[in-house]
Structure formats: structure tokens, C-alpha cells
Short mmCIF file of C-alpha atoms (C1' of nucleotides) in Angstrom, two decimals:
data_model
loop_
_atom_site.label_atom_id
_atom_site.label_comp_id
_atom_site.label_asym_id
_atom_site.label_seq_id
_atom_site.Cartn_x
_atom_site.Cartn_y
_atom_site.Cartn_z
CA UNK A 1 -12.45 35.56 16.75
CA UNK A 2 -12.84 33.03 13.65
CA UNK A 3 -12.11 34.63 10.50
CA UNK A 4 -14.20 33.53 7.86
CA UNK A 5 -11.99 31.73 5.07
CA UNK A 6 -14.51 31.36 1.76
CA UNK A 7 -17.58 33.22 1.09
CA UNK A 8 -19.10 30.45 -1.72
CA UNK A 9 -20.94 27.71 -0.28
CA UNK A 10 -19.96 24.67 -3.12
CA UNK A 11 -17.89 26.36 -5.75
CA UNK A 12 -17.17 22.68 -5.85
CA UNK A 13 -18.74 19.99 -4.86
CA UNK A 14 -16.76 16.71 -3.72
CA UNK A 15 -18.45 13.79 -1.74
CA UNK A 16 -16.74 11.20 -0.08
CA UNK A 17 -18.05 8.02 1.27
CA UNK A 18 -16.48 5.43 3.25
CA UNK A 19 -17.58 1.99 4.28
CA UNK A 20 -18.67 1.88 8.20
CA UNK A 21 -16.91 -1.56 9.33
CA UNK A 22 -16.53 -2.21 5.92
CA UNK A 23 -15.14 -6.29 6.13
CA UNK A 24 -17.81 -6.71 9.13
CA UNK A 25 -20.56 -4.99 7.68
CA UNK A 26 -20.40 -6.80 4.69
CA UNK A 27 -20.26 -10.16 7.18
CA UNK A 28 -23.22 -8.77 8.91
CA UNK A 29 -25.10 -7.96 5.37
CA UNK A 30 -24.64 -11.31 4.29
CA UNK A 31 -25.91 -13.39 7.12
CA UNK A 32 -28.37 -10.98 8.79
CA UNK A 33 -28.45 -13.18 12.11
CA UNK A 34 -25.04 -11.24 12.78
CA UNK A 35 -26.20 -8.19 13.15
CA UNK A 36 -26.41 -6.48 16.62
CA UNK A 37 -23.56 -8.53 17.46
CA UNK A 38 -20.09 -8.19 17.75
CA UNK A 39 -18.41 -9.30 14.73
CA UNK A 40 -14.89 -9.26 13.23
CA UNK A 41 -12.66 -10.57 10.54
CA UNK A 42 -8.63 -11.61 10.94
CA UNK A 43 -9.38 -15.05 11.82
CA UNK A 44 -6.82 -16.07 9.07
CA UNK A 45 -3.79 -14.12 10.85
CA UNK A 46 -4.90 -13.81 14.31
CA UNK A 47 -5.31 -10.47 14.20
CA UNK A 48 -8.73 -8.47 13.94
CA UNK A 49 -8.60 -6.34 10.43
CA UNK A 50 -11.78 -5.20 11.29
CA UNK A 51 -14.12 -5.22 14.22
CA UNK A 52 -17.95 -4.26 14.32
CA UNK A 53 -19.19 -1.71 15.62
CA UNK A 54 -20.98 -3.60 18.65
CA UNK A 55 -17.29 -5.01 19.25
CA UNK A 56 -15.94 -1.92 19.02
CA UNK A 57 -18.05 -0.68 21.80
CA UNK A 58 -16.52 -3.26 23.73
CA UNK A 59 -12.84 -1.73 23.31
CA UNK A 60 -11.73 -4.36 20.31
CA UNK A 61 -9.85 -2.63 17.74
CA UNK A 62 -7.78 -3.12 14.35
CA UNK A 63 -4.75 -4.94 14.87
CA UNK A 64 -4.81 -6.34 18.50
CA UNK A 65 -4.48 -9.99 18.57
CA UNK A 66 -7.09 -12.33 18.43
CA UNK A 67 -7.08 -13.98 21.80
CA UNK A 68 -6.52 -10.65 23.83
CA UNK A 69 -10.06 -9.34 21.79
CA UNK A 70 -11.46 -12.62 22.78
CA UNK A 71 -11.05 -11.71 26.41
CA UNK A 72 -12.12 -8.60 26.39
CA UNK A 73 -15.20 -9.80 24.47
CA UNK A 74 -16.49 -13.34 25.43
CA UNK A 75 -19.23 -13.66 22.62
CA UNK A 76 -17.17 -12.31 19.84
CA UNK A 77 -18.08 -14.13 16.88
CA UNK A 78 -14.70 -14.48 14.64
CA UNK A 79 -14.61 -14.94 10.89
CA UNK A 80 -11.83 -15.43 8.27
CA UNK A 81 -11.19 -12.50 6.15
CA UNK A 82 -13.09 -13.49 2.62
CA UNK A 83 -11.57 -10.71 0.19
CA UNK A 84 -13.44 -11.98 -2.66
CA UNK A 85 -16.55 -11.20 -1.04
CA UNK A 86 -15.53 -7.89 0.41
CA UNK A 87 -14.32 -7.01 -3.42
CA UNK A 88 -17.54 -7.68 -4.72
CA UNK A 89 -19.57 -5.33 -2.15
CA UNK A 90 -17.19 -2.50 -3.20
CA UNK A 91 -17.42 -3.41 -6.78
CA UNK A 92 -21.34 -2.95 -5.94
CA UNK A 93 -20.79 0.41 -3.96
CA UNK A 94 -18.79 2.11 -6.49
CA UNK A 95 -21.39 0.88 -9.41
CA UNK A 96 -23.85 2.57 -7.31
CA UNK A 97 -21.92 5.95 -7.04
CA UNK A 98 -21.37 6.34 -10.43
CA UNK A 99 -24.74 5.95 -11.14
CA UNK A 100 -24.65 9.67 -10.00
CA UNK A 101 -21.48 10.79 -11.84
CA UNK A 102 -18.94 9.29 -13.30
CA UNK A 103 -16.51 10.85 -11.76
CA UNK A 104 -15.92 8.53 -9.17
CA UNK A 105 -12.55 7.64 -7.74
CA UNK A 106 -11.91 4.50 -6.08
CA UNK A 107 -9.74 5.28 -3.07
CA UNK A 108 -9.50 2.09 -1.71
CA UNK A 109 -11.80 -1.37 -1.12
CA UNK A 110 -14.28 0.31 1.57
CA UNK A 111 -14.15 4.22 0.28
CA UNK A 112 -14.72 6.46 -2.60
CA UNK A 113 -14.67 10.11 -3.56
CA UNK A 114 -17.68 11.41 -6.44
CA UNK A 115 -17.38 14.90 -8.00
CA UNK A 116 -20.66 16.18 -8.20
CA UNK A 117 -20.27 19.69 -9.02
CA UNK A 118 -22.92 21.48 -11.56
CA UNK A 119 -25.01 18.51 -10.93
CA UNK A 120 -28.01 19.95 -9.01
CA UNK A 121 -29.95 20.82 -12.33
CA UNK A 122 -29.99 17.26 -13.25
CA UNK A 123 -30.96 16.22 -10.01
CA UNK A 124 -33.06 19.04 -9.27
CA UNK A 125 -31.65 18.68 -5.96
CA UNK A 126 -29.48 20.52 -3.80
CA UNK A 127 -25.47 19.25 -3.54
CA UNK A 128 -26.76 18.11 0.19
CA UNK A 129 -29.98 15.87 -0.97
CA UNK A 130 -27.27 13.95 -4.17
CA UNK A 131 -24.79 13.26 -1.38
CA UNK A 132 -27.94 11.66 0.73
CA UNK A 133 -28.86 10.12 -1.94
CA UNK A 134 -26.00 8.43 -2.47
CA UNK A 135 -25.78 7.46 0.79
CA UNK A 136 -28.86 6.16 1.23
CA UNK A 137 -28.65 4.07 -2.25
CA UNK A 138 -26.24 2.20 -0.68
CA UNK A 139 -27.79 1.62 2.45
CA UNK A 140 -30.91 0.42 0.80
CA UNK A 141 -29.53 -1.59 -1.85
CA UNK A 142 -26.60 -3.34 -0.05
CA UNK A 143 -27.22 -3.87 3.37
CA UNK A 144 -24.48 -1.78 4.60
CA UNK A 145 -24.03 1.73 5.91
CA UNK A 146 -21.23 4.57 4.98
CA UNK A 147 -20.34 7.32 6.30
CA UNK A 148 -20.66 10.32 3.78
CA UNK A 149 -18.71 14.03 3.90
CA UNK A 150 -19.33 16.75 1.48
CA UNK A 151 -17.62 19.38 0.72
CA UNK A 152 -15.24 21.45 -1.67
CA UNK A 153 -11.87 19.59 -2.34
CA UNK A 154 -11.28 16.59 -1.83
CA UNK A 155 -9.56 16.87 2.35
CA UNK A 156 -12.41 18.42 3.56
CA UNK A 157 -14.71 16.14 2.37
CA UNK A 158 -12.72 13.27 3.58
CA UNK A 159 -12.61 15.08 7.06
CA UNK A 160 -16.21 15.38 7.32
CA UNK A 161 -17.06 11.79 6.68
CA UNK A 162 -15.16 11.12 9.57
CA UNK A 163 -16.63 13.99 11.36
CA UNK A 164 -19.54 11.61 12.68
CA UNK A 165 -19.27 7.63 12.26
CA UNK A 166 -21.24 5.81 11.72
CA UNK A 167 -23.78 6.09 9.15
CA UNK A 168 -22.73 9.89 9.76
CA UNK A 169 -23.62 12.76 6.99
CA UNK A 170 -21.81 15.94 7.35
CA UNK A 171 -21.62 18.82 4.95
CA UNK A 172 -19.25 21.68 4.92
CA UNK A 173 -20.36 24.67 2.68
CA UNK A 174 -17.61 27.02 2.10
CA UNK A 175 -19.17 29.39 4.32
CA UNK A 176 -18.63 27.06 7.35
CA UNK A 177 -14.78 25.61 6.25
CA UNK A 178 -13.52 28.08 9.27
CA UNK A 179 -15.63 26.95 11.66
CA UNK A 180 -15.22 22.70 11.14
CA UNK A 181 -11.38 23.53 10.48
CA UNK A 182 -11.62 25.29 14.23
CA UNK A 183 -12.38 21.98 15.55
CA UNK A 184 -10.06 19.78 13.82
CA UNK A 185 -7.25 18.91 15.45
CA UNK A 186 -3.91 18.89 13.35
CA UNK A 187 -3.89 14.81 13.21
CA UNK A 188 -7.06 14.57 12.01
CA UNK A 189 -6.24 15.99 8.73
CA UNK A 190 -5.18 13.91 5.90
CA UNK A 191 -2.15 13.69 5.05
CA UNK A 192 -0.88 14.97 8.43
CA UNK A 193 1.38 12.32 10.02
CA UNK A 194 3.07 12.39 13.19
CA UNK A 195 6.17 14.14 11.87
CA UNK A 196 4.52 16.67 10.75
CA UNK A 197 1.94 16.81 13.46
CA UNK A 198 5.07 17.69 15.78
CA UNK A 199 6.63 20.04 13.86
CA UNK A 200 3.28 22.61 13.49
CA UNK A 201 2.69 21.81 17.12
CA UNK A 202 6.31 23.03 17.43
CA UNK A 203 5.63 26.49 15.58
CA UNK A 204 2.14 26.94 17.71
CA UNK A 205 -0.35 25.47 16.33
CA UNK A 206 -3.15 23.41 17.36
CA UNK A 207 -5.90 23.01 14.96
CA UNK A 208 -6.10 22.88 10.97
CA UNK A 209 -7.53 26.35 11.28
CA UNK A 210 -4.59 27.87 13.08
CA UNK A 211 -2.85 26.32 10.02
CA UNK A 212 -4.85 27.28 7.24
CA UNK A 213 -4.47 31.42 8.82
CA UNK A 214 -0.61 30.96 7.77
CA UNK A 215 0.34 32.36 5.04
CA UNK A 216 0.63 30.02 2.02
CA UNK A 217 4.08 30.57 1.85
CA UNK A 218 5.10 29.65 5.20
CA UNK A 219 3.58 26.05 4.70
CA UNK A 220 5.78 26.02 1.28
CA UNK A 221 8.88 26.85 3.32
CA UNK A 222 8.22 24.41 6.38
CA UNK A 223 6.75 21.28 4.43
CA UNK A 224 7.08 21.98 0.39
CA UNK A 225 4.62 20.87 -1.97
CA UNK A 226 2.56 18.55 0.30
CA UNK A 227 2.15 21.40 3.19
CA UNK A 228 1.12 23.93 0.09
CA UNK A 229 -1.36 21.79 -1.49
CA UNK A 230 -3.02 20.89 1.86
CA UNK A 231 -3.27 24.25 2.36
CA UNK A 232 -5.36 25.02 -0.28
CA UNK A 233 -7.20 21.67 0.00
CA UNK A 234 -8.47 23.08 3.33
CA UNK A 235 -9.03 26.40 2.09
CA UNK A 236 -11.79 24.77 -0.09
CA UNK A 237 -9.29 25.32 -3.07
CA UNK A 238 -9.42 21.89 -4.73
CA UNK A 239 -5.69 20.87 -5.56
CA UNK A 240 -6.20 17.26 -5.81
CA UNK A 241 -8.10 15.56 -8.31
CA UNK A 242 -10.93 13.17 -8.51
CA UNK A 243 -8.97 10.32 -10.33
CA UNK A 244 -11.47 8.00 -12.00
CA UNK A 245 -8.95 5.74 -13.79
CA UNK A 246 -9.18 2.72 -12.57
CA UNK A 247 -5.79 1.88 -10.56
CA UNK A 248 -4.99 -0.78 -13.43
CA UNK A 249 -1.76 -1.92 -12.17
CA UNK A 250 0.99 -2.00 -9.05
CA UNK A 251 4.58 -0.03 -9.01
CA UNK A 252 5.10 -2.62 -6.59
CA UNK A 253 4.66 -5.54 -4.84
CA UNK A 254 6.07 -6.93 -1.62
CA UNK A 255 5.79 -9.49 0.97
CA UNK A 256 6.60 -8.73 4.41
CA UNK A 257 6.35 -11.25 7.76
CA UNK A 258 7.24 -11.53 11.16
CA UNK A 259 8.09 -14.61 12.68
CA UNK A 260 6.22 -15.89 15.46
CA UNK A 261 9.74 -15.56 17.45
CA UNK A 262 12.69 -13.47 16.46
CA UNK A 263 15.68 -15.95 15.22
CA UNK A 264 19.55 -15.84 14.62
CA UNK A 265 19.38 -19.08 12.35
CA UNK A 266 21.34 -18.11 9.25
CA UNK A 267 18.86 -21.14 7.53
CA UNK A 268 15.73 -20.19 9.05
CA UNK A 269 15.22 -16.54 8.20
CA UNK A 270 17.13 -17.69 4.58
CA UNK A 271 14.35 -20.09 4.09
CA UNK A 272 11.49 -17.39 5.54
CA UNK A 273 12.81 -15.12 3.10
CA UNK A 274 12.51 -17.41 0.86
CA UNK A 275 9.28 -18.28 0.97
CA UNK A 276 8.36 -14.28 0.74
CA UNK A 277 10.19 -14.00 -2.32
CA UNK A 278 7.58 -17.07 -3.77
CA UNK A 279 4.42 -15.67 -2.34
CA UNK A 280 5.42 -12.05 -3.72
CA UNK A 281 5.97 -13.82 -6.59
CA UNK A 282 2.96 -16.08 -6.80
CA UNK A 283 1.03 -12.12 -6.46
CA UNK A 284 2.91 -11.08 -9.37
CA UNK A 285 1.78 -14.30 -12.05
CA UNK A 286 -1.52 -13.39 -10.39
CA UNK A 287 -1.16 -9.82 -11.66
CA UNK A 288 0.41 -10.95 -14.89
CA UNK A 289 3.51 -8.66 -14.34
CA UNK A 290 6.99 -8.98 -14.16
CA UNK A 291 10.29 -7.47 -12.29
CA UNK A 292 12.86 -5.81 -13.50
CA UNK A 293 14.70 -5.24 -9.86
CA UNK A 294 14.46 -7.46 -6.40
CA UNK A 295 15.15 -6.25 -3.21
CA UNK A 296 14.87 -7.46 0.44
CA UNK A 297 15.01 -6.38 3.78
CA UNK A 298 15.88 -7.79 6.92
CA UNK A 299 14.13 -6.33 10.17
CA UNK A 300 16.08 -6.63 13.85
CA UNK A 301 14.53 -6.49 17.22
CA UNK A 302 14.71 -2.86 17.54
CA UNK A 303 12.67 -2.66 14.42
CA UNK A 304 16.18 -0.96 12.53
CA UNK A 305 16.63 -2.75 8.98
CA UNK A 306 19.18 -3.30 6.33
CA UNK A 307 18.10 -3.74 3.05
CA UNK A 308 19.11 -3.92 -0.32
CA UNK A 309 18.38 -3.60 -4.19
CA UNK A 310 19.57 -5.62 -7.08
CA UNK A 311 18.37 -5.97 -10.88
CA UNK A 312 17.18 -8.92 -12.07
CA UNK A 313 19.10 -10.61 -15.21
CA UNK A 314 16.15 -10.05 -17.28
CA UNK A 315 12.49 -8.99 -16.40
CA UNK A 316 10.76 -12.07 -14.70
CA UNK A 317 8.11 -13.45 -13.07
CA UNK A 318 9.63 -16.54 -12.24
CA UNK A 319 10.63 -17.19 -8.44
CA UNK A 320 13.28 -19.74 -9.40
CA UNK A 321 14.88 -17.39 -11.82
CA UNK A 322 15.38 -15.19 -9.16
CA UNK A 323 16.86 -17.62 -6.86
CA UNK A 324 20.51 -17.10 -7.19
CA UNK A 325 19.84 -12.78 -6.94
CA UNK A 326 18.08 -13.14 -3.76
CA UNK A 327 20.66 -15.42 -1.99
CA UNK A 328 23.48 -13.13 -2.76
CA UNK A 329 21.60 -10.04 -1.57
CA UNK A 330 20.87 -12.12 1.75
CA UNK A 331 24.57 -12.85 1.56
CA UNK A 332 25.32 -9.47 1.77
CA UNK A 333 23.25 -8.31 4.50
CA UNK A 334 22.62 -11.17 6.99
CA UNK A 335 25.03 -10.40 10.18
CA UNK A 336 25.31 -13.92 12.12
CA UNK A 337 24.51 -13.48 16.19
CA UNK A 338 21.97 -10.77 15.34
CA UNK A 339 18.45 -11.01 15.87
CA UNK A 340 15.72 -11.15 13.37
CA UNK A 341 12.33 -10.74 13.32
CA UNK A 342 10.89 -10.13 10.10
CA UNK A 343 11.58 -10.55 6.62
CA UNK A 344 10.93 -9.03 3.44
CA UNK A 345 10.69 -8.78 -0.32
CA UNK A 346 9.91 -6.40 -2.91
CA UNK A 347 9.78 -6.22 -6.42
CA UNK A 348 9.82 -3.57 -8.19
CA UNK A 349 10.29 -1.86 -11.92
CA UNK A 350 7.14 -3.99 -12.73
CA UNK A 351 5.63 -4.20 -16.38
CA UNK A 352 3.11 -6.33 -18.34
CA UNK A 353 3.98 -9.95 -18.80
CA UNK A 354 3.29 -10.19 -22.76
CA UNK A 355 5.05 -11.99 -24.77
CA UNK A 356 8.77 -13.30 -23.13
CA UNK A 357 11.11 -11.31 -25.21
CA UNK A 358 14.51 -13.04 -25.28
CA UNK A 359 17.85 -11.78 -26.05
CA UNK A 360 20.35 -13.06 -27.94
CA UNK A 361 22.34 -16.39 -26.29
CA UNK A 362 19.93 -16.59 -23.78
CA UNK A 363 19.34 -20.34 -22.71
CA UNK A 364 16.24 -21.03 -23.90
CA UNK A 365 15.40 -24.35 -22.79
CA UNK A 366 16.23 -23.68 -19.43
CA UNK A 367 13.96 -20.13 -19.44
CA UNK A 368 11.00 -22.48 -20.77
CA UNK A 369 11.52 -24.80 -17.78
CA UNK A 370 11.21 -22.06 -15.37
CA UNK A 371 8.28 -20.68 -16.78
CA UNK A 372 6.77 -24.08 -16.83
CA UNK A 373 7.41 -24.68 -12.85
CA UNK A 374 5.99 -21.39 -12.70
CA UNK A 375 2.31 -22.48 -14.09
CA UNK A 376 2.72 -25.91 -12.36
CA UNK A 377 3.35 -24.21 -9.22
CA UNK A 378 0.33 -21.66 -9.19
CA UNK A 379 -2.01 -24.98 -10.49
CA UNK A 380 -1.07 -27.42 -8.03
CA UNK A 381 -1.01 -24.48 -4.88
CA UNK A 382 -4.25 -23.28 -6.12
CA UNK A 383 -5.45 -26.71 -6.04
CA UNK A 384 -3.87 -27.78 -2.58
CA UNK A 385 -2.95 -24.52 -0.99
CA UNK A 386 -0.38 -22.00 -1.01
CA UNK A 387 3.36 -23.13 -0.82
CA UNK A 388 2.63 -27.02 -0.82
CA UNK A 389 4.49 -26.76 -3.78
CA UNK A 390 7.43 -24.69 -3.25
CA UNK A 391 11.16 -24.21 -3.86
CA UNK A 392 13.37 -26.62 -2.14
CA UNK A 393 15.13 -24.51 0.14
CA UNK A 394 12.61 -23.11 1.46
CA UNK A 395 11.08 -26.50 2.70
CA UNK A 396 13.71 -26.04 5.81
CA UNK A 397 10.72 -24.48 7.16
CA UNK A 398 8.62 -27.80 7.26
CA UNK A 399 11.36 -29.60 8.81
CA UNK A 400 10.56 -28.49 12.37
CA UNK A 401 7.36 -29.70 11.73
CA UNK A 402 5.77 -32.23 13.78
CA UNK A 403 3.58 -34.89 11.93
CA UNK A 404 4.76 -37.55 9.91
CA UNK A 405 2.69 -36.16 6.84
CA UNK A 406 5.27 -33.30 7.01
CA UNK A 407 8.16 -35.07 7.40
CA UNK A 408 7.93 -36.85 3.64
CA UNK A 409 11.23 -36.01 1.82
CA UNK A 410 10.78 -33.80 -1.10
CA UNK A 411 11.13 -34.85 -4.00
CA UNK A 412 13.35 -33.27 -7.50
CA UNK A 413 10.88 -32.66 -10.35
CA UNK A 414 11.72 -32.25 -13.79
CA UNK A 415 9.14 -30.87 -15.79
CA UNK A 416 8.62 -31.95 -19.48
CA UNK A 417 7.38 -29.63 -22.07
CA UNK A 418 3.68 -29.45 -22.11
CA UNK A 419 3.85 -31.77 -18.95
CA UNK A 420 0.37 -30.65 -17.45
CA UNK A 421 0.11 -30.40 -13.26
CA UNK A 422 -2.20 -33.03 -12.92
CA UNK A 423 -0.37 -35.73 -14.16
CA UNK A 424 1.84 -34.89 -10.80
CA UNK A 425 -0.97 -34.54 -8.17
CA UNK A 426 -0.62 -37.72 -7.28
CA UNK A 427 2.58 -37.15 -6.06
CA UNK A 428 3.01 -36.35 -2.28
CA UNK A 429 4.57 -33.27 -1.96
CA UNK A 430 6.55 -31.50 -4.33
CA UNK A 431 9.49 -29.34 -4.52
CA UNK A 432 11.41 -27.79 -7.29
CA UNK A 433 15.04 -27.78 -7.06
CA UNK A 434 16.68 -25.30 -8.93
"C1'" DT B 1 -1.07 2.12 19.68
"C1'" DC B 2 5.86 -0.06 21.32
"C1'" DT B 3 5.11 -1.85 16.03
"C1'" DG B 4 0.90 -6.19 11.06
"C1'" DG B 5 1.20 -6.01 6.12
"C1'" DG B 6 0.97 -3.71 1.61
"C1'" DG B 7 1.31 0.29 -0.84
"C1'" DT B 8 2.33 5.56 -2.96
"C1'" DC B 9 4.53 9.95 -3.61
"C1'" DC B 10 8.08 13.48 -2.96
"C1'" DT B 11 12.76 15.24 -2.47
"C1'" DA B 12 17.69 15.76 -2.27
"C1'" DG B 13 21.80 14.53 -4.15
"C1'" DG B 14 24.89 12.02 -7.29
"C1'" DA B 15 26.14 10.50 -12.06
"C1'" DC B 16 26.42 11.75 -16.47
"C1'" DC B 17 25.85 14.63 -20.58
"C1'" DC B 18 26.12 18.68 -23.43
"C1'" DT C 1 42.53 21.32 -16.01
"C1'" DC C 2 38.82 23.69 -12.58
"C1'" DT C 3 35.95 26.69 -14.99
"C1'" DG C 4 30.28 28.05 -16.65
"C1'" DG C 5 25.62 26.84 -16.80
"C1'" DG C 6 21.94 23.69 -17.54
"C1'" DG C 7 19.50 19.44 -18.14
"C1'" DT C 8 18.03 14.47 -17.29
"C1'" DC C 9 17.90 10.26 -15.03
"C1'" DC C 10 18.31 7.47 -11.15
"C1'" DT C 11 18.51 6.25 -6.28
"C1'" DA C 12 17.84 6.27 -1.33
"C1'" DG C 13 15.15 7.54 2.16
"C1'" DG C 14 11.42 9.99 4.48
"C1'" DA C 15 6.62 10.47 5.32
"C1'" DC C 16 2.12 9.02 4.92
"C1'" DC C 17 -1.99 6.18 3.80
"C1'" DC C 18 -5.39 2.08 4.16
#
DNA sequence: TCTGGGGTCCTAGGACCC
DNA sequence: TCTGGGGTCCTAGGACCC
């Protein structure tokens, strides 16, 4: 016998709406002759990042490899991944959400949360017919679909998006929270991994309703602030709020890659990390920040890691600078006969690049060098394409390559003050040695 | 989901300071 | 010197999310 849990229907009233196929849809919106097909997007890394629909139906999913998809799928039509575009449709969606409220958050690129509560007088509308509404806006105005779930905090109304997909509507009054919790299992909720999944399975229970009829202090003894907040979340006791701030800028940024075969070459998964260190780097100029601490990690075959942490001389945002750091940290961790298979690199401690502040006895010449490979670097790759230009060291990694277009010797660059990257395009490929 | 890549938040415990 | 109580900051690591 279901006990009822809240007698209110939308003491609050939280919508949340999330892209169906987002990267494929948007494909699909933008040259109509691919729709009814199967679509996806990952042709960039060999690996689908998102699949239509109509492929889905065929059994190809996020993350499986290209070719295996392919198989199981013989018209699949396979795009690159075109961010840029995908940005703009979200741009778009969230534009047309706040034309409701503006208190819209912007979860991620494909979904959103609104707070619409005390809005039905300026609709004249009921919470349900806004949340359509919005839905439909979308639909009409962008060529794609999302899935929308209302409700009262911010959980349940991501649960009921995903309670029907696609183009799914599903609203859960207060009235009802018992009886959609009843048929949630525990890993559908957010914020419910598989650790914790196993442990409530472990005390007995089975559904977010069984967890919910705890007391609220028995999920702050077994999982602390997250377990006590979800429990009110699914209560329909809003704990977590609609953040409309626009996520300005990263704690963090990192660069992580596995190699297309595991290696125990000292040089090789030097040079690989490298290269990560540069294209976290190149992310960072892009995001005009800098990093006050490095660190890197160094995946085996078992998927165990060592990593470490080190602060920078000085805040940068110059790859070079951070050279000498990074090849002591590898130093420190790299174990010769083991096996690698992925690097990676993170920077943290970030802040606004303004205005370089030096210290005292700091070499100034050399600092104004660095930051001038920097700009070169990010001029002539966004010109010719990511890491032509690069750090020496890392260029070990074109050695193995075959054609003779490759195998030109890299050249030492000095760069003169005000020197301006075109005046070096003509040169065949570059490398700065530092 | 035997494992791709990029993130965030929380907590426990140590260092250090009155 | 081992004795109180209390606070802050930082770090490592776990867990989770898209």
C-alpha cells in the first residue's frame, strides 16, 4: 500500500527539457533529407557521440566504435561532430525558454531546467499548458524535439523527462510523486551512481520510493549531505536551485587520451603527454585563463593510475613555460617495463588572463618570448590545424610517420618582438624548441 | 557497457594558528 | 612539554554527471 508523500500538486513548479538526439537532431534539422534515417555524429574520433533515433532502433549507441555501428547498421549515414553548430541550436533553445522565465539554468549543451512557479496568472495557463508550450516552441521554431518533465524540484523533473523519450511530456503533481517514485528504479535517479545504487540495494531497497519512506535521517547517516538533499528533492522539497548564472568560467581543464595501442616507450607516452599538456593548453588561451598548478596522470592496462600535482612557477598560460614542470612530474611517476595506455593533463587553480603581472627579477625578455610563441602557435594551428605547430619534443610522435611530407626536420624558431605568424607560414613545419 | 573524454562537488584528515 | 579547545586552509580521493 503506497503512502501518499505530498498533498500540493505544484507548490513549485520546475520544468526540465532535454534535447532528444540532441547532435543528430540538430544534423537532421539542418539538412531535412536526413530525417527518417539513421544518423550519427563521432566521425572525428571514431566513436558515435550521438546516434539518431532511427539508428538507435537499430541497437547503435553512444560510445561504441564506429566500424562495429557500421555493421550493425549498413546505411548509417556518419557525420563529424560540428560543435559550433550544435552551440548555436542550444544558444537558440535556451533563448526560447527564457522567453517564459528567466529563470532558466543551462545544465548542459542539449538540456535546461526553467522555474516557472507563480507563473500561471501571466500565462493564464495551467503549470502543464507553459511546460507544453515550451516544448512545443521549440519544436516549431527549431526543427528539433525535447523531451520535457515537470514537476516540483528540480530531480523529479529531471526524472520525468526521461520518463518517456522521445518528444515525451510527463508531469508529476505532488499528489502523484509516490506513485512515479514507485516505479523508479534506484539508478534512475539523479545523482544515484553505482556505489550508491549497491549500497541501498544492500539495506533493501529497490525503488526511489522505498527510499524516500526512510527516515531523513537515515539517508544523512548512510550517504551525508548528497543522500539528505536527494531526499528531499524527491519528496518534492526543492533543495537545489535553478542556477541562471551563466557558467562563465572552468575550475578546470584537462586533456585526456588513449593511445591506439598501450606502450612501454619511455619517449612515446613522454611525447603523448606532451602533446596533451599543449592541446589543454591551447583550450586554456582559448578561454583566456591561466594555471596556477599542473598535474598529470598516467593510466596502465588495468585502468589503475598514478598521478601527480605540482605548482607552476608563476600563473601561466604558456605550454612552453610549463615544459620543464611537466617533465619532472613524468620523471617521477613513469615506471619503465610497465604498460601504458592513456595519458593525461590537468590544470588547475585557473584565473583570468589580464594583464601579466610580473614579480620582481623575473626574466622578462624570456617571459615575452613565450607569450609570443604562444599567439604564433594558436595563429598558425588555427590556420593549418591543430599541433602542426608544436613543441619540439613532442614531434617524436611524427617520426613514425610514414610520408615524406612528415618526415621534414623541424626546424628552431626564434621569434622577434612583434614578429607576426605570417611572415613564417611559408615555412614548412614548425617547432619551437624551448 | 570491461572502460572515451571532460568536468563538478563533497568529505576526511593533516598542517598550522591562536 | 602533552595539555585544552577551536578555527581555517589545503589536499587527496571518492562519487557522479554529461
Amino acid at each position: 500500500m503506497l503512502q501518499p508523500i505530498m498533498l500540493y500538486e505544484f507548490p513549485r513548479a520546475i520544468v526540465h527539457f532535454d534535447g532528444d538526439a540532441f547532435f543528430a537532431s540538430v544534423e537532421q534539422a539542418m539538412d531535412p533529407s536526413l530525417k527518417g534515417k539513421p544518423v550519427v555524429t563521432g566521425k572525428e574520433r571514431g566513436i558515435i557521440a550521438c546516434a539518431s533515433y532511427e539508428a538507435k532502433a537499430l541497437g547503435v549507441k553512444r560510445g561504441i566504435p564506429l566500424h562495429e555501428a557500421v555493421k550493425m547498421c549498413r546505411p548509417l549515414i556518419v557525420l563529424p561532430s560540428d560543435y559550433e553548430t550544435y552551440s548555436l541550436y542550444s544558444k537558440r533553445m535556451f533563448d526560447i525558454a527564457r522567453r517564459f522565465t528567466p529563470m532558466v539554468e543551462e545544465y548542459s549543451i542539449d538540456e535546461g531546467f526553467a522555474d516557472i512557479s507563480g507563473l500561471r496568472r501571466v500565462f493564464h495557463a495551467s503549470y502543464e499548458d507553459i511546460a507544453r508550450q515550451l516544448q512545443s516552441s521549440i519544436r516549431a521554431e527549431l526543427d528539433i524535439t525535447v523531451s520535457v518533465g515537470l514537476s516540483l524540484s528540480k530531480s523529479l523533473a529531471k526524472l520525468a523527462s526521461k520518463f518517456r523519450k522521445p518528444r515525451g511530456f510527463t508531469a508529476v503533481a505532488g499528489n502523484h510523486i509516490h506513485l512515479f517514485l514507485d516505479r523508479t528504479p534506484l539508478e534512475k535517479v539523479w545523482g544515484f551512481g553505482p556505489n550508491t545504487v549497491q549500497l541501498l540495494t544492500k539495506q533493501g531497497l529497490k525503488t526511489a520510493y522505498d527510499f524516500v519512506m526512510r527516515p531523513e535521517k537515515w539517508a544523512d547517516r548512510l550517504m551525508g549531505k548528497v543522500g539528505r538533499d536527494l531526499w528531499n528533492e524527491l519528496r518534492g522539497n526543492a533543495v537545489y536551485p535553478v542556477v541562471t548564472e551563466e557558467k562563465s568560467t572552468y575550475a578546470t581543464v584537462s586533456k585526456c587520451k588513449t593511445f591506439t595501442s598501450p606502450s612501454r616507450n619511455r619517449e612515446y607516452v613522454y611525447a603523448r603527454l606532451l602533446r596533451n599538456m599543449e592541446s589543454a593548453f591551447i583550450k586554456l588561451r582559448r578561454h583566456k585563463l591561466r594555471a596556477r598548478v599542473m598535474g598529470i596522470a598516467l593510466r596502465y592496462q588495468d585502468f589503475s593510475e598514478d598521478a601527480v600535482e605540482a605548482a607552476l612557477n608563476r600563473p601561466t598560460s604558456s605550454a612552453q613555460e610549463a615544459v620543464p614542470l611537466v617533465k619532472t612530474l613524468f620523471d617521477s611517476i613513469f615506471k619503465d617495463g610497465a604498460e601504458y595506455r592513456a595519458v593525461m593533463v590537468v590544470l588547475g587553480k585557473l584565473e583570468p588572463d589580464r594583464e601579466e603581472q610580473f614579480e620582481l627579477f623575473e626574466d622578462r625578455v624570456r617571459i615575452d618570448k613565450m607569450i609570443g610563441a604562444s599567439k604564433v602557435i594558436d595563429e598558425v594551428n588555427g590556420m593549418y590545424g591543430k599541433h602542426k605547430l608544436s613543441l619540439g619534443s613532442s614531434l617524436f610522435l611524427n617520426r613514425n610517420r610514414k610520408t615524406a611530407r612528415d618526415a621534414l626536420p623541424w626546424r628552431k624558431i626564434d621569434l622577434l618582438k612583434g614578429e607576426s605568424a605570417r611572415q613564417r607560414l611559408n615555412l614548412p613545419r614548425l617547432a619551437i624548441k624551448v
